[in-house]
XYZ file of N, CA and C in Angstrom:
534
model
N 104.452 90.898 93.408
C 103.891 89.697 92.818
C 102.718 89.235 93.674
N 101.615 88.731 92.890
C 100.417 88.165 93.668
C 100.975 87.331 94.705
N 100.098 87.081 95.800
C 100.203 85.413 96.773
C 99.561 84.187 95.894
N 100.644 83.345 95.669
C 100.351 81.817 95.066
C 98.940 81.391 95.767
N 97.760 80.741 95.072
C 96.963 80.065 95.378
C 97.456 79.472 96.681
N 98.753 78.562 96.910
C 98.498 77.997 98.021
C 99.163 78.170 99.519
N 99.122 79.964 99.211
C 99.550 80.666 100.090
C 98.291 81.072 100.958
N 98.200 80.781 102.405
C 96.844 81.187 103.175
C 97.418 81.282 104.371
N 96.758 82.061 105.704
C 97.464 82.108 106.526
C 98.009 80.910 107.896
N 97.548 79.773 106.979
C 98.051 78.635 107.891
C 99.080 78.195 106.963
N 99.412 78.792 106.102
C 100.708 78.428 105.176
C 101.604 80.113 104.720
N 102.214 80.663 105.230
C 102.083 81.771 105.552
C 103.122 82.647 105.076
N 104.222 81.294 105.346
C 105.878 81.564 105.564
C 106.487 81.896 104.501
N 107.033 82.389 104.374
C 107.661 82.763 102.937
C 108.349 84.515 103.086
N 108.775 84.837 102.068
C 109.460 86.484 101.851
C 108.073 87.696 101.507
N 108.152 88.383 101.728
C 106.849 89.295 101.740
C 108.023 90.863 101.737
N 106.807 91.671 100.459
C 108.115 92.998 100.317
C 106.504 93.936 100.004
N 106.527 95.254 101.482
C 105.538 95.908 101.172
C 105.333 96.933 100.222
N 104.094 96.516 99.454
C 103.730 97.195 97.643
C 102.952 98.687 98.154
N 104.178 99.861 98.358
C 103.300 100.811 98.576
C 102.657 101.670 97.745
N 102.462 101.769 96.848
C 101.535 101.546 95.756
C 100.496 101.470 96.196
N 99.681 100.253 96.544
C 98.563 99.633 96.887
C 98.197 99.761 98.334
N 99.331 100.227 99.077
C 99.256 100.406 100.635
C 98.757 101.761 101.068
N 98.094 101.933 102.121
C 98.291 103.588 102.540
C 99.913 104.126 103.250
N 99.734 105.421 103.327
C 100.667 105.985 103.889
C 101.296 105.519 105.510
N 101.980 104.731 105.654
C 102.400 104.577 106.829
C 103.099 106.024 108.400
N 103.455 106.462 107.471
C 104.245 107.367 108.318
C 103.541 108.036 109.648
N 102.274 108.544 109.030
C 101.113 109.086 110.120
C 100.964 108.016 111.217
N 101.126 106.704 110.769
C 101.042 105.902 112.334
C 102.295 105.736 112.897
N 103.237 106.004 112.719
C 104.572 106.420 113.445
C 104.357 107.483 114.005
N 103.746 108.414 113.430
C 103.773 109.994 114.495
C 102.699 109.942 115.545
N 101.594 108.710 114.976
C 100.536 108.826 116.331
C 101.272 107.840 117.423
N 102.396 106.725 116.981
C 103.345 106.315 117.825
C 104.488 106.951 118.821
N 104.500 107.786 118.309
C 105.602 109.265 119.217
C 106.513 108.683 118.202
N 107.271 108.024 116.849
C 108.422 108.116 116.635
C 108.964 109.427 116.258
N 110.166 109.446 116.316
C 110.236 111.203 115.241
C 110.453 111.381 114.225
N 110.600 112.679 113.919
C 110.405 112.748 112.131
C 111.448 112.207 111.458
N 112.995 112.365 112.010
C 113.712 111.767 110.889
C 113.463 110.143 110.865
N 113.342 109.555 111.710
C 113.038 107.979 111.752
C 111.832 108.273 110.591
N 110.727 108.885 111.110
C 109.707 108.706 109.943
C 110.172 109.138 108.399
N 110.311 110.140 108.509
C 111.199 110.362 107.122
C 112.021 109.780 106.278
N 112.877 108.897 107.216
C 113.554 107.816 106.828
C 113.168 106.962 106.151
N 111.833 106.102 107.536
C 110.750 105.234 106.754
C 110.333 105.146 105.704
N 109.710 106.552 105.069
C 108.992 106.669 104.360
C 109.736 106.557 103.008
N 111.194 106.822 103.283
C 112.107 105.993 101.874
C 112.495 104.314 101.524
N 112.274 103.940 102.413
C 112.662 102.404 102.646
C 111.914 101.399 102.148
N 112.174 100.548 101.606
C 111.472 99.170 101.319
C 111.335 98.231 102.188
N 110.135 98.113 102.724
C 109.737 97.189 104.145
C 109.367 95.575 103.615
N 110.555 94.697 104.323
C 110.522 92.834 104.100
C 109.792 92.755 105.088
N 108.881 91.477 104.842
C 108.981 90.353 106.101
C 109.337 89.077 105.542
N 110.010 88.636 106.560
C 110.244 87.261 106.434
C 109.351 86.489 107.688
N 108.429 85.545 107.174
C 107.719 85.281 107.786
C 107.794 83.528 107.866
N 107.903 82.681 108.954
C 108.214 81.094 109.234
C 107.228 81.356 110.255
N 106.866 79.818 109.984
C 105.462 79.672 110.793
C 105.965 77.906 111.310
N 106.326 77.958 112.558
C 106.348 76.339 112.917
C 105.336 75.475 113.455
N 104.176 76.166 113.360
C 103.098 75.412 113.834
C 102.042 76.096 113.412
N 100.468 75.789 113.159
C 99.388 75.929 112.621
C 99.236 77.122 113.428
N 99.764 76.936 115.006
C 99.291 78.323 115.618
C 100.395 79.599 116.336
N 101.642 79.393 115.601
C 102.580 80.018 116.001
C 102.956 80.793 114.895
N 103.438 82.031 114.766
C 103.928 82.818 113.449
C 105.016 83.642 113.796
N 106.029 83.422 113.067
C 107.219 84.340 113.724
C 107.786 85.264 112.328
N 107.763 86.154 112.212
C 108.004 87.825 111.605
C 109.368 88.639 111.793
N 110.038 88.506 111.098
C 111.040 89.508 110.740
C 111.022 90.289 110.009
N 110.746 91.506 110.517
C 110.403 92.788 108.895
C 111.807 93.768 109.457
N 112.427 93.709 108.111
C 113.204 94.694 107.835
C 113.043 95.804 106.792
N 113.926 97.103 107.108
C 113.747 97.932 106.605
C 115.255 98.357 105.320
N 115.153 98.037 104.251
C 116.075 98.207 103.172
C 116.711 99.421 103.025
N 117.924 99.731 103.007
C 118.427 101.610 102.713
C 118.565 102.328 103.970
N 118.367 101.727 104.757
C 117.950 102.728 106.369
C 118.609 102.005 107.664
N 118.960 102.753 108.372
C 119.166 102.117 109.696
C 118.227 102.102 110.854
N 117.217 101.507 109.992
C 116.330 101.179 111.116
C 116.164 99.600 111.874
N 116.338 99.222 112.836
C 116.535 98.514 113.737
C 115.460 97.316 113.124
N 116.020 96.224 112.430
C 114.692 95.041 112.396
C 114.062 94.747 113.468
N 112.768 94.764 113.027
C 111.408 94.243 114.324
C 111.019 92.710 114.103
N 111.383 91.844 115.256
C 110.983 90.855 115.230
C 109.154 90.427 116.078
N 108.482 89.900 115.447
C 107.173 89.969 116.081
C 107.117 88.335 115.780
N 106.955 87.540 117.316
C 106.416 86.122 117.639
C 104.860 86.333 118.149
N 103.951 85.631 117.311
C 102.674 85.198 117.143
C 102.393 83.538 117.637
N 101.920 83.639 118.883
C 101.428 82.314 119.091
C 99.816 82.721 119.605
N 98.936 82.515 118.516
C 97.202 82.580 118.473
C 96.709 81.635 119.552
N 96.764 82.210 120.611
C 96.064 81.617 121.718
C 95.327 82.651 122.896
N 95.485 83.931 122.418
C 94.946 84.958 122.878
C 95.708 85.303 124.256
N 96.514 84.715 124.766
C 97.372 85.454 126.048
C 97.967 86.266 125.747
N 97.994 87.506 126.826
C 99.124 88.491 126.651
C 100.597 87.894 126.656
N 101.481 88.443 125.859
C 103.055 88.320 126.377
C 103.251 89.250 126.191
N 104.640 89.721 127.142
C 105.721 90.623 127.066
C 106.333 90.498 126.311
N 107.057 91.858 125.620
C 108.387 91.796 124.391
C 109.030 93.616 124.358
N 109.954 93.040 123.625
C 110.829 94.070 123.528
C 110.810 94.479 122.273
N 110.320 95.899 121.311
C 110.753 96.057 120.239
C 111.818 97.420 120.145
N 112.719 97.269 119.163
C 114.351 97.808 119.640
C 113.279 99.636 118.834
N 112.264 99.893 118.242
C 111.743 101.486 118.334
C 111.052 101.770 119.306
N 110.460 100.562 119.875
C 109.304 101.435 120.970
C 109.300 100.517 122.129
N 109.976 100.012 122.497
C 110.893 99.383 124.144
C 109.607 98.291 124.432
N 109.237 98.050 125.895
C 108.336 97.446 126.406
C 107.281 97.310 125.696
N 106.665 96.397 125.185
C 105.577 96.021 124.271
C 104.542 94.873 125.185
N 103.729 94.772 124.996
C 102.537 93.552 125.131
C 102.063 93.206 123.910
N 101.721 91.869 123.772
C 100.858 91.483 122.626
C 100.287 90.195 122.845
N 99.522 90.099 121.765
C 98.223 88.913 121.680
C 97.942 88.644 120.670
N 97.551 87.384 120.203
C 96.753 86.992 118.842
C 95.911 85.469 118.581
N 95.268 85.520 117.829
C 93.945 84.760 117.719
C 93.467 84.606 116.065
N 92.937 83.267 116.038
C 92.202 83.020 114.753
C 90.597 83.696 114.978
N 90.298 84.390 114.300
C 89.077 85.467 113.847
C 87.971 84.978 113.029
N 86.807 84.737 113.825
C 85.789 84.968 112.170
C 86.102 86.228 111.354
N 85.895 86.379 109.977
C 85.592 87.214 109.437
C 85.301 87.927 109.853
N 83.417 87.379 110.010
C 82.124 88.210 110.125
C 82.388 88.993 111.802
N 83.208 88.648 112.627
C 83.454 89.059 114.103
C 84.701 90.308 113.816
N 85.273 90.022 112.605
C 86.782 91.573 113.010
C 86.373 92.440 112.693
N 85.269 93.037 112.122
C 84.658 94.440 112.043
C 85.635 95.345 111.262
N 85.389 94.740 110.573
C 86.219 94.961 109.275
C 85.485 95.087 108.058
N 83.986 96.216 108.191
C 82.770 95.734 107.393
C 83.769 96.234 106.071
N 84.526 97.051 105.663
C 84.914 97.709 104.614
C 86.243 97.141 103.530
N 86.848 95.939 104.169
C 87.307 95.186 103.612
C 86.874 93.957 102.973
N 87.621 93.459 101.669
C 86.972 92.466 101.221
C 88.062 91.269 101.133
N 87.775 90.855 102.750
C 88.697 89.762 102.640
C 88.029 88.389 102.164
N 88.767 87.231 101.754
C 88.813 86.581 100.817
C 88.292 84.936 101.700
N 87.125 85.022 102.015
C 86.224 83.808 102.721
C 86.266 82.603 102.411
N 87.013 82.373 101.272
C 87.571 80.885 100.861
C 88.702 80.416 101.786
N 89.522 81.189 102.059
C 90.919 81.271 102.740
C 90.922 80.923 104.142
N 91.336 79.833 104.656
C 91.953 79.422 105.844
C 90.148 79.527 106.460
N 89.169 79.031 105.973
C 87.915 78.690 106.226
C 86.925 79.805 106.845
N 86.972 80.878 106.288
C 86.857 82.196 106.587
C 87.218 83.030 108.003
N 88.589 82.610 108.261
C 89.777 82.582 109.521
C 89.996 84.339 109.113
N 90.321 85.073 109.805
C 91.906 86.135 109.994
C 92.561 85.897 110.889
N 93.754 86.594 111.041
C 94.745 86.507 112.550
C 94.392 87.718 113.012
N 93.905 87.598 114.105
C 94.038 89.146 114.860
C 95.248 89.443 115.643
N 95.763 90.309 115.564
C 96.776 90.642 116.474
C 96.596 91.596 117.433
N 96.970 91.866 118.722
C 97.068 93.509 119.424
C 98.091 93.446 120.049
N 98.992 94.745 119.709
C 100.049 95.467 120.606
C 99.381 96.577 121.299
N 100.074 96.408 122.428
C 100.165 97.675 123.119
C 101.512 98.291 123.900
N 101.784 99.542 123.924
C 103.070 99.855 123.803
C 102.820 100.199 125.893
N 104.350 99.782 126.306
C 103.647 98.932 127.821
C 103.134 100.346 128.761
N 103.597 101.533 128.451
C 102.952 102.116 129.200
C 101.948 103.234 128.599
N 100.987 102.222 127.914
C 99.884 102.539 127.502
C 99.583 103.550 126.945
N 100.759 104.010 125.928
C 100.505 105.322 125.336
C 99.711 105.030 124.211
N 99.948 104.038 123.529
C 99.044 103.641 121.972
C 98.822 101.980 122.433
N 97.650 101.567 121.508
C 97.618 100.444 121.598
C 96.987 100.375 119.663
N 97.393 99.122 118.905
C 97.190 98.499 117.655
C 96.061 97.423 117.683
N 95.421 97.123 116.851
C 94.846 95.503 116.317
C 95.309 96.104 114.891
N 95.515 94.451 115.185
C 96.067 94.280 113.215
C 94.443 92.962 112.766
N 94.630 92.800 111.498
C 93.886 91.848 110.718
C 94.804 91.433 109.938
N 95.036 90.277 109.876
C 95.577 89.870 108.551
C 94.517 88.794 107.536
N 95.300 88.564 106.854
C 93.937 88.062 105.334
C 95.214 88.030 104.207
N 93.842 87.692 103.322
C 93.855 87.995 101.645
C 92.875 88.377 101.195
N 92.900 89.389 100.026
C 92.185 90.070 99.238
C 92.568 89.753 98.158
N 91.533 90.313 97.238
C 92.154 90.876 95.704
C 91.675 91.950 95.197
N 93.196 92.808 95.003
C 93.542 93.686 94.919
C 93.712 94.191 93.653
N 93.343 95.189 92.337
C 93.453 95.364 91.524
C 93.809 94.000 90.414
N 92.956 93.303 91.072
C 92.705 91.989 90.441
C 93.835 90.780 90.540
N 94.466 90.936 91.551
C 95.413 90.167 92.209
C 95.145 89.982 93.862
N 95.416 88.404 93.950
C 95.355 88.074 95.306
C 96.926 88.351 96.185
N 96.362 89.186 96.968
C 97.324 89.487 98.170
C 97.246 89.259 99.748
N 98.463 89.587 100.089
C 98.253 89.149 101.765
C 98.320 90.561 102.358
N 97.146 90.689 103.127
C 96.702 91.972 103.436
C 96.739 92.289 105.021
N 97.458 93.425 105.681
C 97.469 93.521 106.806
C 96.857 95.032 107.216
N 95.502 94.819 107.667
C 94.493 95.524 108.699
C 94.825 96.285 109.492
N 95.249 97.689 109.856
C 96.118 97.853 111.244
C 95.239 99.097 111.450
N 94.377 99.347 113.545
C 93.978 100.077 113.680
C 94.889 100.199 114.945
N 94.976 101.850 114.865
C 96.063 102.115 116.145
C 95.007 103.328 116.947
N 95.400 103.885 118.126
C 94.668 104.785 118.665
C 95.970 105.040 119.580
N 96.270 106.354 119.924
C 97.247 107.122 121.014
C 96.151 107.451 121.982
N 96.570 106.517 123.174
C 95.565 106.224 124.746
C 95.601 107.737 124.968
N 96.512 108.832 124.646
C 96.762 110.061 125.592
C 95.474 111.551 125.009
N 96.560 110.945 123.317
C 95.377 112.223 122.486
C 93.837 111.764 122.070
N 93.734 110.497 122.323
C 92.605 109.878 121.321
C 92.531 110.102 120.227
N 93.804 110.488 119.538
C 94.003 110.218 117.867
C 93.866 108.838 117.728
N 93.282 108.329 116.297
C 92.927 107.081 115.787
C 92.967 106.820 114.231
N 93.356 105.830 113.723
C 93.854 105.923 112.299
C 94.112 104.517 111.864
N 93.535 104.391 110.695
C 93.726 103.090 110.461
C 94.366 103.074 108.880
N 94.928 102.031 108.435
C 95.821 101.792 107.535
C 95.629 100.790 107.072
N 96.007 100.344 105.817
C 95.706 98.899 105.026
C 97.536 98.496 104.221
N 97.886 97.536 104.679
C 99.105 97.627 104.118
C 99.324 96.162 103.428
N 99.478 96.428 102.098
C 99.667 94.830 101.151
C 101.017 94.938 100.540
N 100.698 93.365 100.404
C 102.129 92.925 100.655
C 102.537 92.202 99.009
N 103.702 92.092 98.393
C 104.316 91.616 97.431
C 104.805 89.860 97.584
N 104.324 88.634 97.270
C 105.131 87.798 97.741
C 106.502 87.343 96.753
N 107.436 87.129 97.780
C 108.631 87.307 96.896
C 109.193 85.900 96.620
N 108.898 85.208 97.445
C 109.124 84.028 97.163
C 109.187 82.930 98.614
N 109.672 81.695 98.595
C 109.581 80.517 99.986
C 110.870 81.176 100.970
């Protein structure tokens, strides 16, 4: 289902179910992650939630689960103030991350058409890095419209520090409801 008009990313919170359909292939950034194949394989059957609550204009907190699978829910806390923190995610252990409100015209993102009405032409940037620096991520998040529906769109460029493999992905999202 589209994102409601008065869904933007300072209003954020709500159920989110990823439309892979409209998404690229995820799996390839699990393998440039070191996961292994049956985890990926797995993945690649599963229906990916987030549940997303936001308690403050600059805090975002993320629960994405994986439907059919025993894959371990990833919790990701977003407070946009650009400091590193430490975290733990239960696939890929020691984590760092960061995030920030974005111009547009600054995420270099010439090939997307995110949606400049929205949150005053804002994105969230995010970056993980996995702690001993084997890969590191930036995400974008937004809205687009997408086969003529507005969606909430997540940006993700990853690079493996070791091989200098690099790959980027576009992954949209279904909103399911508050």
């Amino acid at each position: 289902m589209a994102a409601p008009p008065n869904k933007t990313l300072h209003k954020i919170a709500g159920r989110w179910t990823l439309n892979k359909d409209l998404s690229d292939p995820f799996t390839p950034v699990l393998s440039l992650q070191g996961v292994n194949g049956f985890i990926r394989t797995i993945a690649s059957h599963t229906s990916v939630h987030l549940n997303i609550s936001q308690p403050s204009a600059d805090e975002i907190h993320l629960q994405q689960t994986a439907t059919g699978a025993a894959i371990p829910a990833v919790t990701e806390d977003w407070i946009l103030d650009w400091t590193w923190r430490d975290g733990k995610d239960p696939l890929f252990g020691d984590m760092k991350g960061r995030a920030r409100w974005i111009k547009i015209d600054d995420a270099h993102t010439e090939n997307d058409q995110w949606d400049r009405e929205c949150d005053g032409g804002l994105l969230m940037q995010a970056e993980g890095n996995k702690r001993d620096d084997e890969w590191c991520g930036t995400h974008f998040w937004g809205f687009q419209t997408i086969e003529g529906e507005r969606r909430y769109v997540r940006r993700i460029f990853m690079m493996n520090n070791k091989t200098g493999e690099k790959m980027n992905v576009k992954m949209v999202y279904d909103f399911d409801g508050e």
